[in-house]
mmCIF file of C-alpha atoms in Angstrom:
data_model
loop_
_atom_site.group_PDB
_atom_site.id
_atom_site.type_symbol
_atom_site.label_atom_id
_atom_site.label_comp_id
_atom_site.label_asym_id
_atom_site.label_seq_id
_atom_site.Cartn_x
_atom_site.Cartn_y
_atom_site.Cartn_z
ATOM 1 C CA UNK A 25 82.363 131.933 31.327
ATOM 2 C CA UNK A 26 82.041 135.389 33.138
ATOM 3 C CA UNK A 27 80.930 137.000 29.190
ATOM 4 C CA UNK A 28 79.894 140.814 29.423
ATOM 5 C CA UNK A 29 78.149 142.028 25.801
ATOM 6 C CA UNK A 30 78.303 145.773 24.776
ATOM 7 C CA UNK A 31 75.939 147.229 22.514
ATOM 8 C CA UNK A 32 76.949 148.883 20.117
ATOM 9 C CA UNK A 33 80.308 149.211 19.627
ATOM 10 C CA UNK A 34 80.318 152.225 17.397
ATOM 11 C CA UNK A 35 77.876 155.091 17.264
ATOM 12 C CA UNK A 36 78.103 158.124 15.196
ATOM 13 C CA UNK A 37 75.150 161.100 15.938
ATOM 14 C CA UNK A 38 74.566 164.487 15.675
ATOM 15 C CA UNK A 39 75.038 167.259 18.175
ATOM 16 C CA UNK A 40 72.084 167.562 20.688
ATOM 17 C CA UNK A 41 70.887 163.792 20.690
ATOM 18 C CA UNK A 42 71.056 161.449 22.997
ATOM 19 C CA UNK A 43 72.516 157.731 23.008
ATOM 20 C CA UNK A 44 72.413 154.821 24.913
ATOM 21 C CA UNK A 45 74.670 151.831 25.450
ATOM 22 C CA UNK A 46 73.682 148.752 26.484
ATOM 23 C CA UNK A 47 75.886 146.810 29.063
ATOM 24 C CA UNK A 48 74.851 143.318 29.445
ATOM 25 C CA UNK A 49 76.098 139.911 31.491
ATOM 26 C CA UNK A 50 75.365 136.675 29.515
ATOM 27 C CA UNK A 51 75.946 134.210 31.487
ATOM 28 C CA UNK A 52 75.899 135.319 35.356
ATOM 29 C CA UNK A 53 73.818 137.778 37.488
ATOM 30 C CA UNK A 54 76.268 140.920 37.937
ATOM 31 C CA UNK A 55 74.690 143.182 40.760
ATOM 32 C CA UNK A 56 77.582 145.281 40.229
ATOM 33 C CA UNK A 57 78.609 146.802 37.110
ATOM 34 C CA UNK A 58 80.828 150.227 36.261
ATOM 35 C CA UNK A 59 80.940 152.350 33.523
ATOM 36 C CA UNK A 60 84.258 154.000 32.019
ATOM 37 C CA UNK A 61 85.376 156.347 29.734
ATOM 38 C CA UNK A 62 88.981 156.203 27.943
ATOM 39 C CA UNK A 63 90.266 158.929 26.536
ATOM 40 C CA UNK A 64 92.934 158.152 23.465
ATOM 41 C CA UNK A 65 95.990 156.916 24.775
ATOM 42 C CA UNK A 66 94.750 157.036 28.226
ATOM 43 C CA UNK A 67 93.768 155.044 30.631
ATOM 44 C CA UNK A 68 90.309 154.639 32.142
ATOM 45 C CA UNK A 69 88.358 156.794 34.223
ATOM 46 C CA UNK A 70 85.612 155.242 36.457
ATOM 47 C CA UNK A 71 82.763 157.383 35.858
ATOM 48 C CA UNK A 72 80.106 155.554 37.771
ATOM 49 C CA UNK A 73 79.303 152.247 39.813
ATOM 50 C CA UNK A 74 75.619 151.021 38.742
ATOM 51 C CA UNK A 75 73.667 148.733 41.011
ATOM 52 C CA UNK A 76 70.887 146.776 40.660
ATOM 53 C CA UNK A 77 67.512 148.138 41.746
ATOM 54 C CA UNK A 78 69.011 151.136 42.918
ATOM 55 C CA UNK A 79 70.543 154.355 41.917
ATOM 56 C CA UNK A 80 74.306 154.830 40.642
ATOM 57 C CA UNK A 81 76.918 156.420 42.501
ATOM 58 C CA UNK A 82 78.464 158.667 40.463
ATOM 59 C CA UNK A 83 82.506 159.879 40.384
ATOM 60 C CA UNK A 84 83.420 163.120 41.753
ATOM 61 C CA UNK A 85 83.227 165.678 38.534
ATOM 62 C CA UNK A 86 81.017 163.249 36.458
ATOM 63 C CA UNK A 87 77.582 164.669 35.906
ATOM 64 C CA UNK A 88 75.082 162.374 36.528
ATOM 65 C CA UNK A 89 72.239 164.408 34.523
ATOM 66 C CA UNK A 90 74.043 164.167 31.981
ATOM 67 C CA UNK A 91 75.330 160.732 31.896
ATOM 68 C CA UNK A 92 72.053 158.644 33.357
ATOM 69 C CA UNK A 93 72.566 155.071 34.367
ATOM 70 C CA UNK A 94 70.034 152.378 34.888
ATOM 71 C CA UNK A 95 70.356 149.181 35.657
ATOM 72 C CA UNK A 96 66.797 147.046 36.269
ATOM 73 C CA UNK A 97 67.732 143.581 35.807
ATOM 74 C CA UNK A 98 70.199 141.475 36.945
ATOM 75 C CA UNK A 99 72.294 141.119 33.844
ATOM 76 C CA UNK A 100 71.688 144.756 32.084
ATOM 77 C CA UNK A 101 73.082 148.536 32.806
ATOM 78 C CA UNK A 102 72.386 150.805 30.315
ATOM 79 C CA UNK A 103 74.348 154.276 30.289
ATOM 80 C CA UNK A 104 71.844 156.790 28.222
ATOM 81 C CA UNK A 105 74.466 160.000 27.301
ATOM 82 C CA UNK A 106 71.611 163.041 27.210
ATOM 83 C CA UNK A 107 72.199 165.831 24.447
ATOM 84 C CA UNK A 108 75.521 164.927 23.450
ATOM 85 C CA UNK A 109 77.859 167.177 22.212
ATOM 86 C CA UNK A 110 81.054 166.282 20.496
ATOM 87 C CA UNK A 111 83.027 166.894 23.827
ATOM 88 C CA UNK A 112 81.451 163.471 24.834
ATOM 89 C CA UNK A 113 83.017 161.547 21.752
ATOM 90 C CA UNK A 114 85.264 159.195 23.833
ATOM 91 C CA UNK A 115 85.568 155.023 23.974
ATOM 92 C CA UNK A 116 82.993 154.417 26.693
ATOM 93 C CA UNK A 117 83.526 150.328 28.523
ATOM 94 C CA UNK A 118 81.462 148.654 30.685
ATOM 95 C CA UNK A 119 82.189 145.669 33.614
ATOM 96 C CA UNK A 120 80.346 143.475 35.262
ATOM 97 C CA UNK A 121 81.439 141.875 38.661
ATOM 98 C CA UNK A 122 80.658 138.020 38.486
ATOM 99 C CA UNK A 123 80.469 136.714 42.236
ATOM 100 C CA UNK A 124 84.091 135.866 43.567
ATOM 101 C CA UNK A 125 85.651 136.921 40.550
ATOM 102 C CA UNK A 126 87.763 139.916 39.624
ATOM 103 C CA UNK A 127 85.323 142.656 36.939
ATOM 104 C CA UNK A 128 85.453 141.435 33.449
ATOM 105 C CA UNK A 129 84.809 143.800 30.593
ATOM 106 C CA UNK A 130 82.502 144.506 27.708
ATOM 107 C CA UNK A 131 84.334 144.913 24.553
ATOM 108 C CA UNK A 132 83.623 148.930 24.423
ATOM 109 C CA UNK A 133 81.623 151.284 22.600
ATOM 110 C CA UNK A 134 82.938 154.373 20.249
ATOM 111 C CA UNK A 135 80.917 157.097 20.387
ATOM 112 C CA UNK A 136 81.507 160.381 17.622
ATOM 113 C CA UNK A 137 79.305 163.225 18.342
ATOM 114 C CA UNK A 138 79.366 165.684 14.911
ATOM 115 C CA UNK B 14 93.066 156.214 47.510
ATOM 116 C CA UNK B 15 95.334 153.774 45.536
ATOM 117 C CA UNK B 16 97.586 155.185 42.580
ATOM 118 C CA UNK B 17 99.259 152.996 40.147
ATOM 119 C CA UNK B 18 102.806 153.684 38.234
ATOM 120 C CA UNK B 19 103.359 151.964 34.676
ATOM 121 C CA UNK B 20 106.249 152.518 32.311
ATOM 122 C CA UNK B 21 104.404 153.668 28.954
ATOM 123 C CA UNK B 22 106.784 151.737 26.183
ATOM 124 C CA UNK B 23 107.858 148.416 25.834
ATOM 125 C CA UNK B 24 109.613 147.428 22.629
ATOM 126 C CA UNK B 25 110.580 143.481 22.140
ATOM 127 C CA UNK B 26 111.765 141.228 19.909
ATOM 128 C CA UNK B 27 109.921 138.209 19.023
ATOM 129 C CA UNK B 28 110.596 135.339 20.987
ATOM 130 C CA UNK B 29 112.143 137.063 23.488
ATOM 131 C CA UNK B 30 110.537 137.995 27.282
ATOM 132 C CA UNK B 31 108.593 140.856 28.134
ATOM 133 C CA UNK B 32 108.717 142.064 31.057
ATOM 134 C CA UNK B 33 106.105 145.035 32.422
ATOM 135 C CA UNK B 34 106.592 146.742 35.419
ATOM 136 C CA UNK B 35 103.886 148.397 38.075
ATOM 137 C CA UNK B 36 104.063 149.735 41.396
ATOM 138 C CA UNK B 37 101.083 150.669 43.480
ATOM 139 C CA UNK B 38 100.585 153.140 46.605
ATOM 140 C CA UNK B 39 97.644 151.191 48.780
ATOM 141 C CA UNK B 40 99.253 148.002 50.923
ATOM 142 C CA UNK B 41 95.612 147.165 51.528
ATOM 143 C CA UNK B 42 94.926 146.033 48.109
ATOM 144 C CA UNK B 43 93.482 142.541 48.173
ATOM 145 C CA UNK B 44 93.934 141.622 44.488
ATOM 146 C CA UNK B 45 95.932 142.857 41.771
ATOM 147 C CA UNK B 46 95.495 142.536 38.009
ATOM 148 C CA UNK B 47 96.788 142.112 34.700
ATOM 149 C CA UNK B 48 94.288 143.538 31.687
ATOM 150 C CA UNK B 49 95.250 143.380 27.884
ATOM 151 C CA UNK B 50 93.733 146.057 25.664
ATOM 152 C CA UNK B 51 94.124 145.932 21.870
ATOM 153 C CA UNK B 52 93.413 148.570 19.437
ATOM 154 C CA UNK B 53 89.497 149.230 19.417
ATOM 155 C CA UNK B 54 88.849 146.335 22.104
ATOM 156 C CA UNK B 55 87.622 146.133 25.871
ATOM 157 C CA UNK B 56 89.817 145.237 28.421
ATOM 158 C CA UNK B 57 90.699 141.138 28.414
ATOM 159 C CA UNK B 58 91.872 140.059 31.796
ATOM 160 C CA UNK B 59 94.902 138.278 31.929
ATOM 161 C CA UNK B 60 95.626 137.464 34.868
ATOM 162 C CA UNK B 61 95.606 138.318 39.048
ATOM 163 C CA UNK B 62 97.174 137.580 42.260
ATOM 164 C CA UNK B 63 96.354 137.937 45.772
ATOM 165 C CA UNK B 64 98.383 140.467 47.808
ATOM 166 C CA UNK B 65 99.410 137.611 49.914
ATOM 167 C CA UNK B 66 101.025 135.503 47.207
ATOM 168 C CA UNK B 67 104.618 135.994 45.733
ATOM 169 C CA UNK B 68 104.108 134.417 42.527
ATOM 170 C CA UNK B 69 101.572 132.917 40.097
ATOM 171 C CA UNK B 70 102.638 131.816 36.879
ATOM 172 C CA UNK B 71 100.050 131.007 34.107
ATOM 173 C CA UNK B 72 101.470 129.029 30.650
ATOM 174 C CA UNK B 73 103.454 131.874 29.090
ATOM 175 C CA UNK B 74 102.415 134.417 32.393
ATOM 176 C CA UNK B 75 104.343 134.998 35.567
ATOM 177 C CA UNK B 76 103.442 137.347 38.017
ATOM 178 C CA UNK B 77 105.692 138.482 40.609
ATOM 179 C CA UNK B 78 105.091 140.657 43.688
ATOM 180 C CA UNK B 79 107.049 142.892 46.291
ATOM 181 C CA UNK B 80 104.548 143.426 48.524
ATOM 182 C CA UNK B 81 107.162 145.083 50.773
ATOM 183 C CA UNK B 82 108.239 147.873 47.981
ATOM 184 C CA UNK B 83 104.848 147.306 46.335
ATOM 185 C CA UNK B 84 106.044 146.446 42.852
ATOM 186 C CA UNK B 85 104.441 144.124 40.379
ATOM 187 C CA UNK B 86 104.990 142.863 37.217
ATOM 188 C CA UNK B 87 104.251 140.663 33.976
ATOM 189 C CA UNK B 88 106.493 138.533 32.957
ATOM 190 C CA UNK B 89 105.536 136.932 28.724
ATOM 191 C CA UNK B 90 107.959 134.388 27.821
ATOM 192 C CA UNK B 91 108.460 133.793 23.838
ATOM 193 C CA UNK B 92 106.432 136.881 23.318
ATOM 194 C CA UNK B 93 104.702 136.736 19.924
ATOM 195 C CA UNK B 94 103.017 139.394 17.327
ATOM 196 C CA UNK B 95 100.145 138.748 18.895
ATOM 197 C CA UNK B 96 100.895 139.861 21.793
ATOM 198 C CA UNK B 97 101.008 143.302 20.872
ATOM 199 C CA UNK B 98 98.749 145.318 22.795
ATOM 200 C CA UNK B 99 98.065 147.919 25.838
ATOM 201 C CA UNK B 100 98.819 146.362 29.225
ATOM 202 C CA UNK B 101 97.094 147.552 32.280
ATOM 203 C CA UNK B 102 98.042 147.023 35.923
ATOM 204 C CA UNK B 103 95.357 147.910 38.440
ATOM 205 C CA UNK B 104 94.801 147.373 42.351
ATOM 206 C CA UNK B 105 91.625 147.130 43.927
ATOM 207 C CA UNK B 106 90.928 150.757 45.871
ATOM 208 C CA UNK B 107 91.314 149.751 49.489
ATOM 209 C CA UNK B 108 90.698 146.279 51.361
ATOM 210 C CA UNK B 109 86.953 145.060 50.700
ATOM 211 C CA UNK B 110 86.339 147.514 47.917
ATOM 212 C CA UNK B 111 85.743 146.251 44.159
ATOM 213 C CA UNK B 112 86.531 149.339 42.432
ATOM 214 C CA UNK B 113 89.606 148.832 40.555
ATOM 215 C CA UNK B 114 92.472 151.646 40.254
ATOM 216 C CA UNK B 115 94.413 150.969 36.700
ATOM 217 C CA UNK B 116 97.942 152.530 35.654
ATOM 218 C CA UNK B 117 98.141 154.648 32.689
ATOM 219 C CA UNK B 118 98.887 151.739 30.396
ATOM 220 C CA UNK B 119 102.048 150.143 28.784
ATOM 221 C CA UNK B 120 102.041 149.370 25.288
ATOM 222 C CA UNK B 121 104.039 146.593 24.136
ATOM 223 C CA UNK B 122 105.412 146.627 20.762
ATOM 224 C CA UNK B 123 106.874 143.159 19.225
ATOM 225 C CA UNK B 124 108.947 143.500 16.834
ATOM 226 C CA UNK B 125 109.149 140.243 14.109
#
């Protein structure tokens, strides 16, 4: 159980369009969920905590105009990166908290900006 | 807030034990966890113990912690090709709080 769904795992666009990723929990309500960016060989940075039926709270330095996160249902965040430039190409993971249990995670999404 | 240590390199030989280290800064840290990353992949999570436990061992997993020097570690007995991957320590930020903390990452390499 406790299965989180990204969508999709690889995107490649052009310079100045915009993307979204779809973060989704199949088989619990999440309330909860986070989204984070890896850099290569790094480890990951928390870049936002989305909850349901309200607004995000964002991580100091992460700009939220940029990076907007909704999450309307129960069992789907979706992180929408606006004009993206190729600075944004990064491995971008969602997680979902399932009630009483520790976050588990979506399987990540690649995103190349040309 | 809570920072977490990890040796980056781990080299084994297979069928031999692994053993990753991590040590953490915040004593109020409810939970701590063991994720597995492989190349291209989300985070799978392996395993986690509660601060107030000394030990957990899962099949080929065991998880000790020094909750007095704040050390953890992963313990893989007859480690295997397969388990080849990035291992991640984190800590939950602060008593009551679900945001986790992770270490930079220690990637095992199993030699056949």
């Amino acid at each position: 159980g406790a299965v989180v769904s990204q969508h999709p795992s690889w995107v490649i666009c052009k310079s100045g369009t915009s993307v979204k990723i779809e973060c989704r929990s199949l088989d619990f309500q999440a309330t909860t969920m986070f989204w984070y960016r890896q850099f290569p060989k790094q480890s990951l940075m928390l870049m936002a905590t989305s909850n349901e039926g309200s607004k995000a709270t964002y991580e100091q330095g992460v700009e939220k105009d940029k990076f907007l996160i909704n999450h309307a249902s129960l069992t789907l965040s979706t992180l929408t990166v606006t004009s993206a430039h190729p600075e944004d190409s990064s491995f971008y993971i969602c997680s979902a908290l399932p009630q009483n249990q520790p976050q588990h995670f979506g399987d990540g999404t690649r995103l190349s900006i040309l | 807030g809570e920072d977490v240590e990890q040796s980056l390199f781990l080299s084994v030989r297979e069928g031999d034990s692994s053993v990753i280290n991590c040590t953490y800064t915040d004593s109020s840290s409810t939970y701590l966890y063991w994720y597995k990353q492989e190349p291209g992949a989300g985070l799978q999570l392996l395993t986690y113990i509660f601060s107030n436990m000394d030990m957990k061992q899962d099949q080929r997993l065991t998880v000790l912690l020094n909750k007095k020097d704040k050390h953890l570690s992963l313990r893989i007995a007859d480690t295997q090709t397969g388990d080849s991957a990035i291992y991640f320590c984190a800590g939950n930020s602060g008593a009551g709080s679900y945001q986790l903390t992770f270490g930079k990452g220690t990637k095992l390499s199993v030699i056949p």
